[in-house]
XYZ file of C-alpha atoms in Angstrom:
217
model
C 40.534 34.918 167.271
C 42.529 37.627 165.444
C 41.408 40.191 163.826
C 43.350 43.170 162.021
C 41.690 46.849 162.630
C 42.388 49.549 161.321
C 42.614 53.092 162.614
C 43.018 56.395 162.357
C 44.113 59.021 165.030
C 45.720 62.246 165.643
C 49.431 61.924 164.965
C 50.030 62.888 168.537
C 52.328 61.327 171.420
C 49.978 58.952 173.456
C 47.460 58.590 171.458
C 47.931 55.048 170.269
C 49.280 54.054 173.623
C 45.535 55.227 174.947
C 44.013 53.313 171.937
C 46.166 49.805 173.236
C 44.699 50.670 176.811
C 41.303 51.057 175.963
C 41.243 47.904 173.630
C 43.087 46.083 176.615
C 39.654 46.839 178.302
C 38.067 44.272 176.235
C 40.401 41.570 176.661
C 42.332 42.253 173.387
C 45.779 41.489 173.033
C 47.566 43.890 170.355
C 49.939 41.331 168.774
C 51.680 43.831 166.063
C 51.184 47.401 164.880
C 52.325 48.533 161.474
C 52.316 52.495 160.450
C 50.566 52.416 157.358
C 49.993 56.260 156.367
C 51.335 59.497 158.161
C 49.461 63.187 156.752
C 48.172 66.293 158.186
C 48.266 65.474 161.594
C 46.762 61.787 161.281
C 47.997 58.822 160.883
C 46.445 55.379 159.909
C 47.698 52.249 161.918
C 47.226 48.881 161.361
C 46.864 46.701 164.607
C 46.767 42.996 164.694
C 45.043 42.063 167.669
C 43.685 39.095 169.548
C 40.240 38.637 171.296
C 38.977 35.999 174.047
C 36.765 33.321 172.237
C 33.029 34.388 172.197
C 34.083 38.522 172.318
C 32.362 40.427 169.305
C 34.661 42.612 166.995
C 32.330 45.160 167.660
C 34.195 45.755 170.810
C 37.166 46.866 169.389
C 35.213 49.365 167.303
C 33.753 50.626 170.407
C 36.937 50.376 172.969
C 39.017 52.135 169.930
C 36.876 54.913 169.405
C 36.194 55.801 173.212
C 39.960 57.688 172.543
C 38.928 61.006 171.347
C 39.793 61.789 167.627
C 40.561 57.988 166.762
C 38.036 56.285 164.330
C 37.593 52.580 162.655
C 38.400 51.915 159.400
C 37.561 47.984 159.438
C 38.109 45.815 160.834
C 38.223 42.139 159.808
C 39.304 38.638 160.489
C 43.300 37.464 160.546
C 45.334 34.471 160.482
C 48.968 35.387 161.909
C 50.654 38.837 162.589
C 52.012 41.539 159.791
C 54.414 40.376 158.069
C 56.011 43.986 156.930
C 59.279 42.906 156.446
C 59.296 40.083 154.201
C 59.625 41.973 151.041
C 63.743 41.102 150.708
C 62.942 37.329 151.932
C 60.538 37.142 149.027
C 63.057 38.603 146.706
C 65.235 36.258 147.958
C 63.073 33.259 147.513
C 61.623 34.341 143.536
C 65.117 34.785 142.860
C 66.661 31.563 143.769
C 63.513 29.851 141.792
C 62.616 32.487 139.191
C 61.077 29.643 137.139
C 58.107 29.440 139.764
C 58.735 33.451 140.496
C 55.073 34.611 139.343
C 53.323 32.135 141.657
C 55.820 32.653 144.232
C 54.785 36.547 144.061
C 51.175 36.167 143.786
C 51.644 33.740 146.947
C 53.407 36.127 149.107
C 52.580 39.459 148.413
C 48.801 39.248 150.347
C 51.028 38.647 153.703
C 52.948 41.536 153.065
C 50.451 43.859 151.889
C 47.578 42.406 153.826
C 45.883 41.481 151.383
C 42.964 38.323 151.115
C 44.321 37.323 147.296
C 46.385 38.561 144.301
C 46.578 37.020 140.614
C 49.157 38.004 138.083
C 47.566 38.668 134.486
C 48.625 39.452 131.328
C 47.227 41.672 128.342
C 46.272 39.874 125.396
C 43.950 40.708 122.331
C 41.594 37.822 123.059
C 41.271 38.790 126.673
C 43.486 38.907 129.915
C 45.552 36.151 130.539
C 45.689 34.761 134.206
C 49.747 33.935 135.000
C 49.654 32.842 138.186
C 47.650 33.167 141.531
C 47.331 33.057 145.268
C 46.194 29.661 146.680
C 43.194 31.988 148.153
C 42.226 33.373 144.710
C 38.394 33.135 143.388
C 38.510 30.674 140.389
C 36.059 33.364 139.106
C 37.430 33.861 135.046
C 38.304 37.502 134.692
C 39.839 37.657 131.274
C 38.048 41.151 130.710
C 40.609 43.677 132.167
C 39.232 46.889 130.452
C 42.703 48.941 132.669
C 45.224 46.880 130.978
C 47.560 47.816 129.727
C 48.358 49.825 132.852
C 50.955 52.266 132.989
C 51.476 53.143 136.600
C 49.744 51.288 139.831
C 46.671 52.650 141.131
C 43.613 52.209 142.854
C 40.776 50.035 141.031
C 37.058 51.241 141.070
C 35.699 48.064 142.546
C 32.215 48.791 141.152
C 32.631 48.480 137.348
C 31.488 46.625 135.279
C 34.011 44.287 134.529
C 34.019 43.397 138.014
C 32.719 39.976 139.457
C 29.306 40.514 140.908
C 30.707 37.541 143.400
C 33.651 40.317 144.124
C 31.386 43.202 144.617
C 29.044 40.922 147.038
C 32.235 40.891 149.137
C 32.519 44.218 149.162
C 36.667 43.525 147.485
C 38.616 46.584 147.239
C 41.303 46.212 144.700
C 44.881 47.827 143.467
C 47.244 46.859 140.696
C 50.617 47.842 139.561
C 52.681 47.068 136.281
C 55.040 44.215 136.910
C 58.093 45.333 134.496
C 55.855 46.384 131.493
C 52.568 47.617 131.010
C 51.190 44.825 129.729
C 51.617 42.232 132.633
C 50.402 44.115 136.685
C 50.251 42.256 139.637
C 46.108 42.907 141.017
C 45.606 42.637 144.255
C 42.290 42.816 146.657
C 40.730 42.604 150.422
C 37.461 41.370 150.217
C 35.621 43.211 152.676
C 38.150 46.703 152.648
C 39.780 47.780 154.349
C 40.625 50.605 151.075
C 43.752 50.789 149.949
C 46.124 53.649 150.848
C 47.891 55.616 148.297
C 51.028 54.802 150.554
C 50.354 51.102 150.026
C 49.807 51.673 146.321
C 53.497 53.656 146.372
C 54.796 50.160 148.518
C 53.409 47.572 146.138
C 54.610 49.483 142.963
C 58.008 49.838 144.279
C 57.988 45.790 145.309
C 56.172 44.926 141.886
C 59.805 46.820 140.316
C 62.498 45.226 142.743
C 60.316 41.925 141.233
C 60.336 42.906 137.603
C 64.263 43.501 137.883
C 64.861 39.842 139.575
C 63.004 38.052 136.932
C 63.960 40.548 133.950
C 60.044 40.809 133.361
């Protein structure tokens, strides 16, 4: 199985080759690593690793933090390796069939973002409009968007109350960003965390605009 797991650890040379060793020690295979934050001396990596049928997850938890300084994030189940670098081959692909450009945004941005699901919705006085969504989306209505219209992306409190009790079960962090206007964002979320990073908030905003631009939203 693969699972991605993230971690944070001093921003120091040798310290994620010691975290690879000591995960090697449980029979996991690190199949991609993607930087996702660098500050103050830490930085937070995301590692996409594979584990021998039967092995817990717990054991990466445990073989990552042996390394002194490094700590777990999450960690959590993944189908296929980061995909960090698809964000001009989605362009690329909205723009050469902008008439199916929202669902081929809400499609690809999870795998770029790792991400479980993202919808694009639209204010409207009667309620939020869903445009288009992920084929991994909860059917779940959610025409009560109390932070549209939204002005710049952010971070989403995942515990108010306009907030599927189905989506807090799952423990879904969430982040949105305008898609050309205020009134239209792109929301995204990963049931089960890990939390977004203000450096992934910065990505998807700047994606959400190249996007915006393509199909003069």
């Amino acid at each position: 199985m693969s699972f991605l797991i993230r971690v944070q650890l001093p921003d120091t040379p040798g310290t994620l080759g010691a975290v690879a060793t000591a995960l090697g020690t449980v029979g996991a295979d690190i199949l991609s690593v993607d930087v996702v934050e660098r500050s103050g001396g830490l930085a937070i990596d995301d590692l996409v690793v594979e584990i021998p049928s039967g092995r817990l997850p717990d054991a990466l938890i445990t073989a990552a933090e042996s390394v002194d300084g490094v700590e777990v994030d999450a960690v959590r189940p993944y189908a296929g390796v980061l995909d960090t670098h698809r964000e001009l081959e989605l362009v690329e692909e909205i723009a050469a069939k902008p008439a199916s450009g929202l669902e081929i945004l809400a499609e690809g941005v999870p795998r770029i973002i790792r991400a479980g699901w993202a919808v694009v919705v639209e204010y409207s006085e009667p309620g939020a409009l869903r445009l288009a969504s992920s084929s991994a989306a909860p059917e779940t209505p959610i025409t009560d968007l109390p932070w549209l219209p939204l002005e710049r992306a952010t971070i989403l409190d995942a515990e108010e109350a306009w907030v599927p009790e189905t989506w807090k079960e799952l423990g879904t962090e969430l982040a949105a960003t305008p898609l050309g206007k205020p009134g239209k964002a792109l929301l995204v979320a990963r049931p089960g965390g890990p939390n977004f990073r203000a450096a992934e908030v910065a990505r998807l905003a700047h994606f959400a605009g190249i996007v915006a631009v393509v199909l003069d939203s």
